[in-house]
CSV table of C-alpha atoms and ligand atoms in Angstrom, one decimal:
chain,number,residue,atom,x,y,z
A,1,UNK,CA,-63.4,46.9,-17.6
A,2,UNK,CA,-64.6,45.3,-14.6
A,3,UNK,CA,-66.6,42.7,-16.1
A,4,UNK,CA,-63.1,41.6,-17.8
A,5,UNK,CA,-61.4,41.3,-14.8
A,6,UNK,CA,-64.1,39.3,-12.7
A,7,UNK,CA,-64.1,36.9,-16.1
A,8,UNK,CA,-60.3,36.6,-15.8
A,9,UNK,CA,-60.8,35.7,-12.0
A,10,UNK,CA,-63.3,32.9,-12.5
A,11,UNK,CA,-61.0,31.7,-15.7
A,12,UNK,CA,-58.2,32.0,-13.0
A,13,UNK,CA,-59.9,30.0,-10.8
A,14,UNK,CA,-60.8,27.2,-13.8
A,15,UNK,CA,-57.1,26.6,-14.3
A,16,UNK,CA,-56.3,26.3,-10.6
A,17,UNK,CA,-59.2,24.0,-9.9
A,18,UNK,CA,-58.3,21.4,-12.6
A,19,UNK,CA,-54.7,21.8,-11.9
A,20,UNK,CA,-55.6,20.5,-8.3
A,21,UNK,CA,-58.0,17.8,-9.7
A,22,UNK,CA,-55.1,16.8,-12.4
A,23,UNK,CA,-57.1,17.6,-15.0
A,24,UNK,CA,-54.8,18.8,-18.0
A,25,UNK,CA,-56.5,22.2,-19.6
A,26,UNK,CA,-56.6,21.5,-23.0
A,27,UNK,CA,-58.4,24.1,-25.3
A,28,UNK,CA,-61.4,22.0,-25.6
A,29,UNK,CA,-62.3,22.0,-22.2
A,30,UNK,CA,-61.2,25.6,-21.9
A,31,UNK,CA,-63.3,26.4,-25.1
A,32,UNK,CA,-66.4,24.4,-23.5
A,33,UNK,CA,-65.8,26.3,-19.9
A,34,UNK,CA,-66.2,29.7,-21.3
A,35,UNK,CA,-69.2,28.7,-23.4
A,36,UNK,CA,-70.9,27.6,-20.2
A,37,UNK,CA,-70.3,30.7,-18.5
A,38,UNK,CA,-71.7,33.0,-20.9
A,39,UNK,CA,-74.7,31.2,-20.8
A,40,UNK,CA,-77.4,32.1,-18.7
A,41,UNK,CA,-80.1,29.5,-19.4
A,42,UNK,CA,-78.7,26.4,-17.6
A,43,UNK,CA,-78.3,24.5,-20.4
A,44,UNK,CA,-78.3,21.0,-21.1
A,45,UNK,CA,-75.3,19.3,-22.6
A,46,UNK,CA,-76.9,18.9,-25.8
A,47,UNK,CA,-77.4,22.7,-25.7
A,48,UNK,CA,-74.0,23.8,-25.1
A,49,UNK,CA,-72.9,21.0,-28.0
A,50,UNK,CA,-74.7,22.7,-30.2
A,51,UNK,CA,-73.7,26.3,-29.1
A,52,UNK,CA,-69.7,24.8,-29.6
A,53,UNK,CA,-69.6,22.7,-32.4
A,54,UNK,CA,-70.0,26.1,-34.4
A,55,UNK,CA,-66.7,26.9,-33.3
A,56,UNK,CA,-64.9,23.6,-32.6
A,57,UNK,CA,-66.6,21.5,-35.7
A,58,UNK,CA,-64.8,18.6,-34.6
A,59,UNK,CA,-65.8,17.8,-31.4
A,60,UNK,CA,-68.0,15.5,-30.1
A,61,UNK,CA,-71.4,15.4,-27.5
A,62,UNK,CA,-69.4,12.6,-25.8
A,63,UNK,CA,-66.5,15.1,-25.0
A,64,UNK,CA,-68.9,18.0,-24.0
A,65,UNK,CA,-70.8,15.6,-21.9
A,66,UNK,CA,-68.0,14.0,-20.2
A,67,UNK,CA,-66.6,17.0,-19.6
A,68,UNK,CA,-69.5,19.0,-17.8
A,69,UNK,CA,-69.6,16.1,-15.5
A,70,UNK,CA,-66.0,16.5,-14.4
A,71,UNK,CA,-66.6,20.0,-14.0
A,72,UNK,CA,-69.2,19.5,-11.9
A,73,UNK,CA,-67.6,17.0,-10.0
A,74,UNK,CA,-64.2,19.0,-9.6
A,75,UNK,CA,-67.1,22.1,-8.2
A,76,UNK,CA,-66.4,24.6,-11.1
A,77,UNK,CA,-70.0,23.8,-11.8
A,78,UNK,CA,-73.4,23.1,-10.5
A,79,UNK,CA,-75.7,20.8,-11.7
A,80,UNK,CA,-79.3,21.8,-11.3
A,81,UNK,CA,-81.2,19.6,-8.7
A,82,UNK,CA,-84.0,17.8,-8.8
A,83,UNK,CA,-85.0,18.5,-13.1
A,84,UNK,CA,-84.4,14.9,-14.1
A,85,UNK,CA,-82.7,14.4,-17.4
A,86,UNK,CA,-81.2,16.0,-19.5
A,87,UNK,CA,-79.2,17.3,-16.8
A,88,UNK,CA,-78.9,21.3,-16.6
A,89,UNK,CA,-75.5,23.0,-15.6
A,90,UNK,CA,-75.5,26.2,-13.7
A,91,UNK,CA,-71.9,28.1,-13.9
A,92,UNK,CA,-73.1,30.6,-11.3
A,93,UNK,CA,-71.1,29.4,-7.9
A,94,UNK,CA,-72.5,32.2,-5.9
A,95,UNK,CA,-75.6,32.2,-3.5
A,96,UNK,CA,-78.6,32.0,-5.5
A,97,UNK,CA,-82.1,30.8,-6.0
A,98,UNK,CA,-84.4,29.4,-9.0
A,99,UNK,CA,-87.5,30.5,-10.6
A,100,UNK,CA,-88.7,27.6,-13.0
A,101,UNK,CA,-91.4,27.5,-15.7
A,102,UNK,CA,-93.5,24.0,-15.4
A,103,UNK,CA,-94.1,24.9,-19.0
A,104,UNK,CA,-90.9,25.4,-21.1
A,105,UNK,CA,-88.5,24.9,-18.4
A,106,UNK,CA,-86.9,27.4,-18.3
A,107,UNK,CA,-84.6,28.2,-15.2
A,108,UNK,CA,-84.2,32.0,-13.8
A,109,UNK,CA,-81.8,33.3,-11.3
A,110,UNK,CA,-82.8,35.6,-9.2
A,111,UNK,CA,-81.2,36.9,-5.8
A,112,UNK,CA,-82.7,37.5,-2.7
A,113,UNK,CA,-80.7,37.7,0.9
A,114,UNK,CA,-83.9,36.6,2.7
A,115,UNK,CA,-83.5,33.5,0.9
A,116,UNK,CA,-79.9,33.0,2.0
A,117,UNK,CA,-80.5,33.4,5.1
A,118,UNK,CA,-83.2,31.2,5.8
A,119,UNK,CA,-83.5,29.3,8.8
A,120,UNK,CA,-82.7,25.5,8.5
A,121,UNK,CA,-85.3,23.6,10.4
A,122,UNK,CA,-83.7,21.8,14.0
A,123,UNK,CA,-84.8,18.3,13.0
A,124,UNK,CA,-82.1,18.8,10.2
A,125,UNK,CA,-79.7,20.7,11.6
A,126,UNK,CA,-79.7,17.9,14.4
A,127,UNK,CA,-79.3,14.7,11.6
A,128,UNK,CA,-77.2,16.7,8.9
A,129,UNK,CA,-74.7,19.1,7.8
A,130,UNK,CA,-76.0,21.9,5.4
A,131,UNK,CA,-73.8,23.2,3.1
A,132,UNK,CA,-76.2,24.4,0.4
A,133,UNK,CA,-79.6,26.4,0.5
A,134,UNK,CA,-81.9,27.1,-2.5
A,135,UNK,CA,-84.8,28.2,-2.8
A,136,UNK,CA,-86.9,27.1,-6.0
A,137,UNK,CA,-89.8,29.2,-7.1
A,138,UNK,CA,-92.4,27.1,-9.7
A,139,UNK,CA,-95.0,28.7,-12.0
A,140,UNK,CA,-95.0,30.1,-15.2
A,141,UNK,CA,-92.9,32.9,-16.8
A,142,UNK,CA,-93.9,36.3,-18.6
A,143,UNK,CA,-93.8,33.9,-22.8
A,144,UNK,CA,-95.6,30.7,-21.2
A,145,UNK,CA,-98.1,33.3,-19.1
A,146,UNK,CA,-99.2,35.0,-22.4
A,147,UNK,CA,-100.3,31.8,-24.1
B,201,ZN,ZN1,-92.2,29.3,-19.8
B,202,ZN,ZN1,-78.7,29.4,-11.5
């Protein structure tokens, strides 16, 4: 019951989002939001293609593409730094750090408030502003480990 009404808050939060960006919420882009957020692997947009063209047969990569761009420039969603192409989108908003396998690349969430709180070092405070901190973890996970 809970779980329902945190999904209709972030859905709430979709629709007033694009409505502030003038982006028009057709079901497409509603259907391709809600596909990203059930996902929990940072996918690619070739991932989530595949994952929707099982339900929408008639879309295209070229809409899912463009349109996890403009959600990610709007700031409904994240793109995960510094992987190169294919690009990886990460619908979690919230504080959080990565654990990623050099092997498969795969790309685990994991929480940690020592993490969010870390200290920004003065040289950077003093040039920048920091809006963001995250904390990415590299080795191999528990499948990759066993091979
Ligand atoms: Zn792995
Ligand atoms: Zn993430």
């Amino acid at each position: 019951m809970e779980i329902q009404s945190e999904k209709n808050e972030i859905m709430d939060v979709f629709y007033r989002i694009s409505k502030e960006h003038g982006l028009k919420i057709t079901p497409q882009r509603t259907a391709i939001y809600r596909e990203l957020l059930k996902a929990k692997d940072h996918p690619s947009a070739d991932i989530i293609y595949k994952r929707i063209v099982k339900k929408i047969p008639n879309i295209s990569f070229d809409t899912v593409n463009r349109t996890l761009l403009t959600f990610s420039k709007i700031g409904i969603t994240n793109i995960v730094e510094g992987y190169g192409q294919p690009k990886r989108y990460d619908p979690d908003m919230h504080a959080h750090h990565h654990f990623r396998c050099i092997q498969c690349n795969s790309i685990i969430d994991f929480h940690n408030t020592e993490y969010d709180n870390i200290a920004v070092p003065g040289e950077i405070n003093k040039q920048f502003t920091v809006i963001n901190k995250k904390v990415v973890l590299e080795g191999l996970c528990n499948t990759c480990k066993k091979r």
